[in-house]
């Protein structure tokens, strides 16, 4: 045990355990510690004359092995009900890691769910069928791991646009809606966006608001993931085209959009969408050129 926290808010009662493999497991909102740890915490609270404490025991002072009981789960701190808040972190960086990638055997034969595709106007001259507004296109299943766009078409775009997809992931037997681990987007067979969330830093948390359709979320609780990179979005796991995509610079062109969502178990869902670019006088800037990835060849 390398850290013990006790407080009226936040994690409440929490333990941090460092493992020989360079990982740290975190257990929060606990109701009680192991008797030895509880005695240590109590003695430190009396010594410091305060109930809220953040303690760092000497290395090796409190050690445990597989199967030992270290605490009981509970509802302490800022908790909405009895549960265990569990994390695995990189001990060196304190970055949280995906626990599912750390050897937990969870049955998962369910591909990510896709609910809608959003077309988001980025430039002032962005028009879809002559109108400037965010377009939300519902998606329906079209087979195993396949989705299609519903509604009337065709869609004719001019100016600079961004794309976003509303997607969640679930495991077998669970109703909780998790974030989708990996997303990729191709435009005319060229990879323009990619992310795989294996880890991130706590100092990056605020940038997540620029990864989702934040305005739509605040307005209408529609939380889709953007498939382009907003200016100053410094999320380390994102690779993508900055500031959206510009269409219809000279002649009308046909475009094919392909989005792939995948989970840790390798299940995939795909949606494809065809639209037209309408001629426009403005010129494409260098920053709006598609990214070239090494594996494109």
Short mmCIF file of N, CA, C and O in Angstrom, two decimals, residues 104-183:
data_model
loop_
_atom_site.label_atom_id
_atom_site.label_comp_id
_atom_site.label_asym_id
_atom_site.label_seq_id
_atom_site.Cartn_x
_atom_site.Cartn_y
_atom_site.Cartn_z
N UNK A 104 -8.54 -8.90 -17.28
CA UNK A 104 -9.84 -9.29 -16.72
C UNK A 104 -10.65 -10.02 -17.77
O UNK A 104 -10.84 -9.53 -18.88
N UNK A 105 -11.14 -11.18 -17.42
CA UNK A 105 -11.87 -12.02 -18.38
C UNK A 105 -13.34 -11.61 -18.38
O UNK A 105 -14.16 -12.12 -17.59
N UNK A 106 -13.70 -10.69 -19.27
CA UNK A 106 -15.08 -10.24 -19.41
C UNK A 106 -15.64 -10.73 -20.74
O UNK A 106 -15.04 -10.50 -21.78
N UNK A 107 -16.78 -11.42 -20.68
CA UNK A 107 -17.40 -11.89 -21.91
C UNK A 107 -17.93 -10.71 -22.71
O UNK A 107 -18.68 -9.88 -22.19
N UNK A 108 -17.52 -10.61 -23.96
CA UNK A 108 -17.95 -9.49 -24.80
C UNK A 108 -18.04 -9.95 -26.25
O UNK A 108 -17.03 -10.07 -26.94
N UNK A 109 -19.27 -10.18 -26.69
CA UNK A 109 -19.52 -10.54 -28.07
C UNK A 109 -20.40 -9.49 -28.75
O UNK A 109 -20.96 -9.74 -29.82
N UNK A 110 -20.50 -8.31 -28.14
CA UNK A 110 -21.39 -7.26 -28.63
C UNK A 110 -20.58 -6.14 -29.27
O UNK A 110 -19.71 -5.55 -28.64
N UNK A 111 -20.86 -5.86 -30.50
CA UNK A 111 -20.19 -4.76 -31.19
C UNK A 111 -20.73 -3.43 -30.67
O UNK A 111 -21.86 -3.36 -30.16
N UNK A 112 -19.93 -2.36 -30.76
CA UNK A 112 -20.42 -1.05 -30.32
C UNK A 112 -21.72 -0.67 -31.02
O UNK A 112 -21.96 -1.02 -32.17
N UNK A 113 -22.56 0.05 -30.30
CA UNK A 113 -23.84 0.51 -30.85
C UNK A 113 -23.64 1.89 -31.47
O UNK A 113 -22.93 2.74 -30.94
N UNK A 114 -24.29 2.13 -32.60
CA UNK A 114 -24.26 3.42 -33.26
C UNK A 114 -25.67 3.98 -33.33
O UNK A 114 -26.59 3.29 -33.79
N UNK A 115 -25.85 5.22 -32.89
CA UNK A 115 -27.17 5.83 -32.84
C UNK A 115 -27.39 6.88 -33.92
O UNK A 115 -28.49 6.99 -34.47
N UNK A 116 -26.37 7.70 -34.17
CA UNK A 116 -26.57 8.78 -35.14
C UNK A 116 -25.24 9.24 -35.70
O UNK A 116 -24.18 9.06 -35.08
N UNK A 117 -25.31 9.83 -36.89
CA UNK A 117 -24.19 10.51 -37.52
C UNK A 117 -24.53 11.99 -37.57
O UNK A 117 -25.63 12.37 -37.97
N UNK A 118 -23.59 12.84 -37.13
CA UNK A 118 -23.82 14.28 -37.14
C UNK A 118 -22.92 14.96 -38.16
O UNK A 118 -21.72 14.64 -38.24
N UNK A 119 -23.49 15.88 -38.92
CA UNK A 119 -22.75 16.74 -39.83
C UNK A 119 -22.72 18.12 -39.19
O UNK A 119 -23.78 18.73 -38.94
N UNK A 120 -21.51 18.64 -38.90
CA UNK A 120 -21.37 19.86 -38.10
C UNK A 120 -20.73 20.96 -38.94
O UNK A 120 -19.60 20.81 -39.41
N UNK A 121 -21.43 22.09 -39.17
CA UNK A 121 -20.83 23.19 -39.93
C UNK A 121 -19.70 23.84 -39.14
O UNK A 121 -19.88 24.20 -37.98
N UNK A 122 -18.53 23.97 -39.76
CA UNK A 122 -17.38 24.55 -39.09
C UNK A 122 -17.13 25.97 -39.58
O UNK A 122 -16.92 26.88 -38.79
N UNK A 123 -17.13 26.17 -40.90
CA UNK A 123 -16.91 27.51 -41.44
C UNK A 123 -18.22 28.27 -41.57
O UNK A 123 -19.31 27.68 -41.59
N UNK A 124 -18.13 29.59 -41.69
CA UNK A 124 -19.33 30.40 -41.82
C UNK A 124 -20.06 30.14 -43.13
O UNK A 124 -21.27 30.38 -43.25
N UNK A 125 -19.33 29.68 -44.14
CA UNK A 125 -19.96 29.44 -45.44
C UNK A 125 -20.39 27.98 -45.61
O UNK A 125 -20.72 27.57 -46.72
N UNK A 126 -20.38 27.21 -44.54
CA UNK A 126 -20.75 25.79 -44.62
C UNK A 126 -22.26 25.65 -44.81
O UNK A 126 -23.04 26.16 -44.02
N UNK A 127 -22.65 24.96 -45.89
CA UNK A 127 -24.07 24.75 -46.19
C UNK A 127 -24.32 23.28 -46.50
O UNK A 127 -23.52 22.63 -47.17
N UNK A 128 -25.44 22.77 -46.02
CA UNK A 128 -25.91 21.43 -46.38
C UNK A 128 -27.27 21.60 -47.02
O UNK A 128 -28.22 22.05 -46.36
N UNK A 129 -27.34 21.27 -48.30
CA UNK A 129 -28.57 21.47 -49.07
C UNK A 129 -29.08 22.91 -48.94
O UNK A 129 -30.28 23.17 -48.80
N UNK A 130 -28.11 23.86 -48.93
CA UNK A 130 -28.47 25.28 -48.90
C UNK A 130 -28.71 25.86 -47.53
O UNK A 130 -29.01 27.05 -47.42
N UNK A 131 -28.57 25.07 -46.45
CA UNK A 131 -28.82 25.56 -45.10
C UNK A 131 -27.60 25.35 -44.21
O UNK A 131 -26.86 24.38 -44.38
N UNK A 132 -27.40 26.27 -43.27
CA UNK A 132 -26.30 26.15 -42.32
C UNK A 132 -26.86 25.73 -40.96
O UNK A 132 -27.42 26.54 -40.23
N UNK A 133 -26.72 24.47 -40.64
CA UNK A 133 -27.21 23.94 -39.36
C UNK A 133 -26.61 22.56 -39.16
O UNK A 133 -26.27 21.86 -40.12
N UNK A 134 -26.47 22.17 -37.89
CA UNK A 134 -26.03 20.81 -37.60
C UNK A 134 -27.09 19.83 -38.06
O UNK A 134 -28.28 20.00 -37.79
N UNK A 135 -26.66 18.81 -38.77
CA UNK A 135 -27.58 17.80 -39.31
C UNK A 135 -27.37 16.50 -38.55
O UNK A 135 -26.26 15.98 -38.51
N UNK A 136 -28.44 16.00 -37.93
CA UNK A 136 -28.37 14.74 -37.20
C UNK A 136 -29.10 13.66 -37.99
O UNK A 136 -30.31 13.77 -38.24
N UNK A 137 -28.36 12.62 -38.40
CA UNK A 137 -28.92 11.55 -39.22
C UNK A 137 -29.00 10.27 -38.38
O UNK A 137 -27.98 9.70 -38.01
N UNK A 138 -30.20 9.81 -38.05
CA UNK A 138 -30.34 8.57 -37.28
C UNK A 138 -29.76 7.37 -38.03
O UNK A 138 -29.82 7.31 -39.27
N UNK A 139 -29.22 6.42 -37.28
CA UNK A 139 -28.66 5.21 -37.86
C UNK A 139 -29.49 4.00 -37.44
O UNK A 139 -29.99 3.94 -36.31
N UNK A 140 -29.61 3.03 -38.34
CA UNK A 140 -30.31 1.78 -38.04
C UNK A 140 -29.42 0.62 -38.45
O UNK A 140 -28.56 0.75 -39.33
N UNK A 141 -29.63 -0.52 -37.80
CA UNK A 141 -28.85 -1.71 -38.13
C UNK A 141 -29.16 -2.19 -39.54
O UNK A 141 -30.31 -2.20 -39.97
N UNK A 142 -28.10 -2.61 -40.21
CA UNK A 142 -28.26 -3.14 -41.57
C UNK A 142 -27.55 -4.49 -41.69
O UNK A 142 -27.07 -4.85 -42.75
N UNK A 143 -27.48 -5.23 -40.57
CA UNK A 143 -26.78 -6.51 -40.53
C UNK A 143 -25.86 -6.55 -39.33
O UNK A 143 -25.79 -5.61 -38.54
N UNK A 144 -25.15 -7.65 -39.18
CA UNK A 144 -24.24 -7.82 -38.04
C UNK A 144 -23.08 -6.84 -38.18
O UNK A 144 -22.31 -6.88 -39.13
N UNK A 145 -22.98 -5.92 -37.21
CA UNK A 145 -21.89 -4.96 -37.22
C UNK A 145 -21.99 -3.92 -38.33
O UNK A 145 -21.01 -3.24 -38.62
N UNK A 146 -23.16 -3.77 -38.94
CA UNK A 146 -23.33 -2.82 -40.02
C UNK A 146 -24.50 -1.87 -39.70
O UNK A 146 -25.52 -2.29 -39.15
N UNK A 147 -24.32 -0.59 -40.06
CA UNK A 147 -25.37 0.41 -39.87
C UNK A 147 -25.53 1.20 -41.16
O UNK A 147 -24.61 1.26 -41.99
N UNK A 148 -26.69 1.82 -41.30
CA UNK A 148 -26.93 2.69 -42.45
C UNK A 148 -27.68 3.93 -41.99
O UNK A 148 -28.36 3.93 -40.95
N UNK A 149 -27.55 4.98 -42.79
CA UNK A 149 -28.21 6.25 -42.50
C UNK A 149 -29.66 6.20 -42.96
O UNK A 149 -29.96 5.69 -44.04
N UNK A 150 -30.57 6.70 -42.12
CA UNK A 150 -31.97 6.79 -42.50
C UNK A 150 -32.28 8.22 -42.94
O UNK A 150 -31.51 9.14 -42.70
N UNK A 151 -33.41 8.42 -43.55
CA UNK A 151 -33.82 9.76 -43.97
C UNK A 151 -33.57 9.97 -45.45
O UNK A 151 -32.97 9.16 -46.15
N UNK A 152 -34.08 11.11 -45.91
CA UNK A 152 -34.00 11.42 -47.34
C UNK A 152 -32.64 11.97 -47.71
O UNK A 152 -31.94 12.55 -46.90
N UNK A 153 -32.25 11.79 -48.94
CA UNK A 153 -31.01 12.31 -49.48
C UNK A 153 -31.27 12.83 -50.88
O UNK A 153 -32.42 12.87 -51.33
N UNK A 154 -30.27 13.20 -51.65
CA UNK A 154 -28.87 13.21 -51.22
C UNK A 154 -28.54 14.44 -50.38
O UNK A 154 -29.33 15.38 -50.30
N UNK A 155 -27.36 14.42 -49.73
CA UNK A 155 -26.89 15.55 -48.94
C UNK A 155 -25.76 16.22 -49.71
O UNK A 155 -24.78 15.58 -50.08
N UNK A 156 -25.91 17.53 -49.94
CA UNK A 156 -24.93 18.30 -50.72
C UNK A 156 -24.25 19.29 -49.80
O UNK A 156 -24.90 20.18 -49.23
N UNK A 157 -22.93 19.15 -49.65
CA UNK A 157 -22.17 19.98 -48.71
C UNK A 157 -21.25 20.93 -49.46
O UNK A 157 -20.62 20.57 -50.45
N UNK A 158 -21.15 22.13 -48.93
CA UNK A 158 -20.14 23.08 -49.38
C UNK A 158 -19.55 23.75 -48.15
O UNK A 158 -20.19 23.82 -47.10
N UNK A 159 -18.33 24.23 -48.28
CA UNK A 159 -17.66 24.83 -47.14
C UNK A 159 -17.00 23.78 -46.27
O UNK A 159 -16.79 22.64 -46.69
N UNK A 160 -16.64 24.16 -45.04
CA UNK A 160 -15.91 23.27 -44.14
C UNK A 160 -16.86 22.61 -43.15
O UNK A 160 -17.61 23.30 -42.45
N UNK A 161 -16.78 21.29 -43.09
CA UNK A 161 -17.67 20.50 -42.23
C UNK A 161 -16.86 19.55 -41.36
O UNK A 161 -15.77 19.12 -41.72
N UNK A 162 -17.45 19.21 -40.22
CA UNK A 162 -16.91 18.16 -39.37
C UNK A 162 -17.94 17.07 -39.22
O UNK A 162 -19.15 17.30 -39.39
N UNK A 163 -17.47 15.86 -38.89
CA UNK A 163 -18.37 14.72 -38.70
C UNK A 163 -18.23 14.21 -37.27
O UNK A 163 -17.17 14.30 -36.66
N UNK A 164 -19.31 13.66 -36.75
CA UNK A 164 -19.31 13.08 -35.40
C UNK A 164 -20.25 11.89 -35.39
O UNK A 164 -21.22 11.84 -36.16
N UNK A 165 -19.95 10.93 -34.53
CA UNK A 165 -20.79 9.73 -34.44
C UNK A 165 -21.18 9.51 -32.98
O UNK A 165 -20.37 9.66 -32.08
N UNK A 166 -22.45 9.21 -32.77
CA UNK A 166 -22.97 8.90 -31.44
C UNK A 166 -22.90 7.39 -31.26
O UNK A 166 -23.61 6.63 -31.91
N UNK A 167 -22.01 6.94 -30.38
CA UNK A 167 -21.76 5.51 -30.23
C UNK A 167 -21.43 5.18 -28.77
O UNK A 167 -20.86 6.01 -28.05
N UNK A 168 -21.83 4.00 -28.33
CA UNK A 168 -21.48 3.49 -27.01
C UNK A 168 -21.11 2.01 -27.15
O UNK A 168 -21.38 1.38 -28.18
N UNK A 169 -20.50 1.48 -26.10
CA UNK A 169 -20.10 0.07 -26.11
C UNK A 169 -20.68 -0.62 -24.88
O UNK A 169 -20.79 0.00 -23.81
N UNK A 170 -21.03 -1.88 -25.02
CA UNK A 170 -21.54 -2.68 -23.92
C UNK A 170 -20.95 -4.08 -23.97
O UNK A 170 -20.63 -4.59 -25.04
N UNK A 171 -20.80 -4.70 -22.79
CA UNK A 171 -20.36 -6.08 -22.72
C UNK A 171 -21.58 -7.01 -22.55
O UNK A 171 -22.69 -6.55 -22.31
N UNK A 172 -21.34 -8.31 -22.66
CA UNK A 172 -22.42 -9.28 -22.50
C UNK A 172 -23.05 -9.13 -21.12
O UNK A 172 -22.35 -9.02 -20.11
N UNK A 173 -24.39 -9.13 -21.07
CA UNK A 173 -25.09 -9.14 -19.80
C UNK A 173 -25.08 -7.82 -19.06
O UNK A 173 -25.52 -7.76 -17.91
N UNK A 174 -24.59 -6.75 -19.67
CA UNK A 174 -24.53 -5.46 -18.99
C UNK A 174 -25.32 -4.41 -19.73
O UNK A 174 -25.38 -4.40 -20.97
N UNK A 175 -25.95 -3.49 -18.98
CA UNK A 175 -26.72 -2.41 -19.60
C UNK A 175 -25.99 -1.07 -19.52
O UNK A 175 -26.46 -0.08 -20.08
N UNK A 176 -24.86 -1.03 -18.81
CA UNK A 176 -24.13 0.23 -18.71
C UNK A 176 -23.53 0.62 -20.05
O UNK A 176 -23.07 -0.22 -20.82
N UNK A 177 -23.55 1.92 -20.32
CA UNK A 177 -23.08 2.43 -21.60
C UNK A 177 -21.67 2.99 -21.44
O UNK A 177 -21.47 4.01 -20.80
N UNK A 178 -20.71 2.30 -22.04
CA UNK A 178 -19.31 2.70 -21.94
C UNK A 178 -18.87 3.45 -23.19
O UNK A 178 -19.47 3.33 -24.26
N UNK A 179 -17.80 4.21 -23.05
CA UNK A 179 -17.21 4.86 -24.21
C UNK A 179 -16.63 3.82 -25.16
O UNK A 179 -16.20 2.75 -24.74
N UNK A 180 -16.64 4.14 -26.44
CA UNK A 180 -16.09 3.24 -27.45
C UNK A 180 -14.57 3.39 -27.48
O UNK A 180 -14.05 4.50 -27.59
N UNK A 181 -13.86 2.27 -27.38
CA UNK A 181 -12.40 2.30 -27.24
C UNK A 181 -11.72 2.93 -28.44
O UNK A 181 -10.84 3.78 -28.30
N UNK A 182 -12.11 2.54 -29.64
CA UNK A 182 -11.39 2.99 -30.85
C UNK A 182 -12.36 3.45 -31.92
O UNK A 182 -13.41 2.82 -32.13
N UNK A 183 -12.00 4.54 -32.60
CA UNK A 183 -12.78 5.06 -33.72
C UNK A 183 -11.84 5.42 -34.86
O UNK A 183 -10.75 5.95 -34.63
#
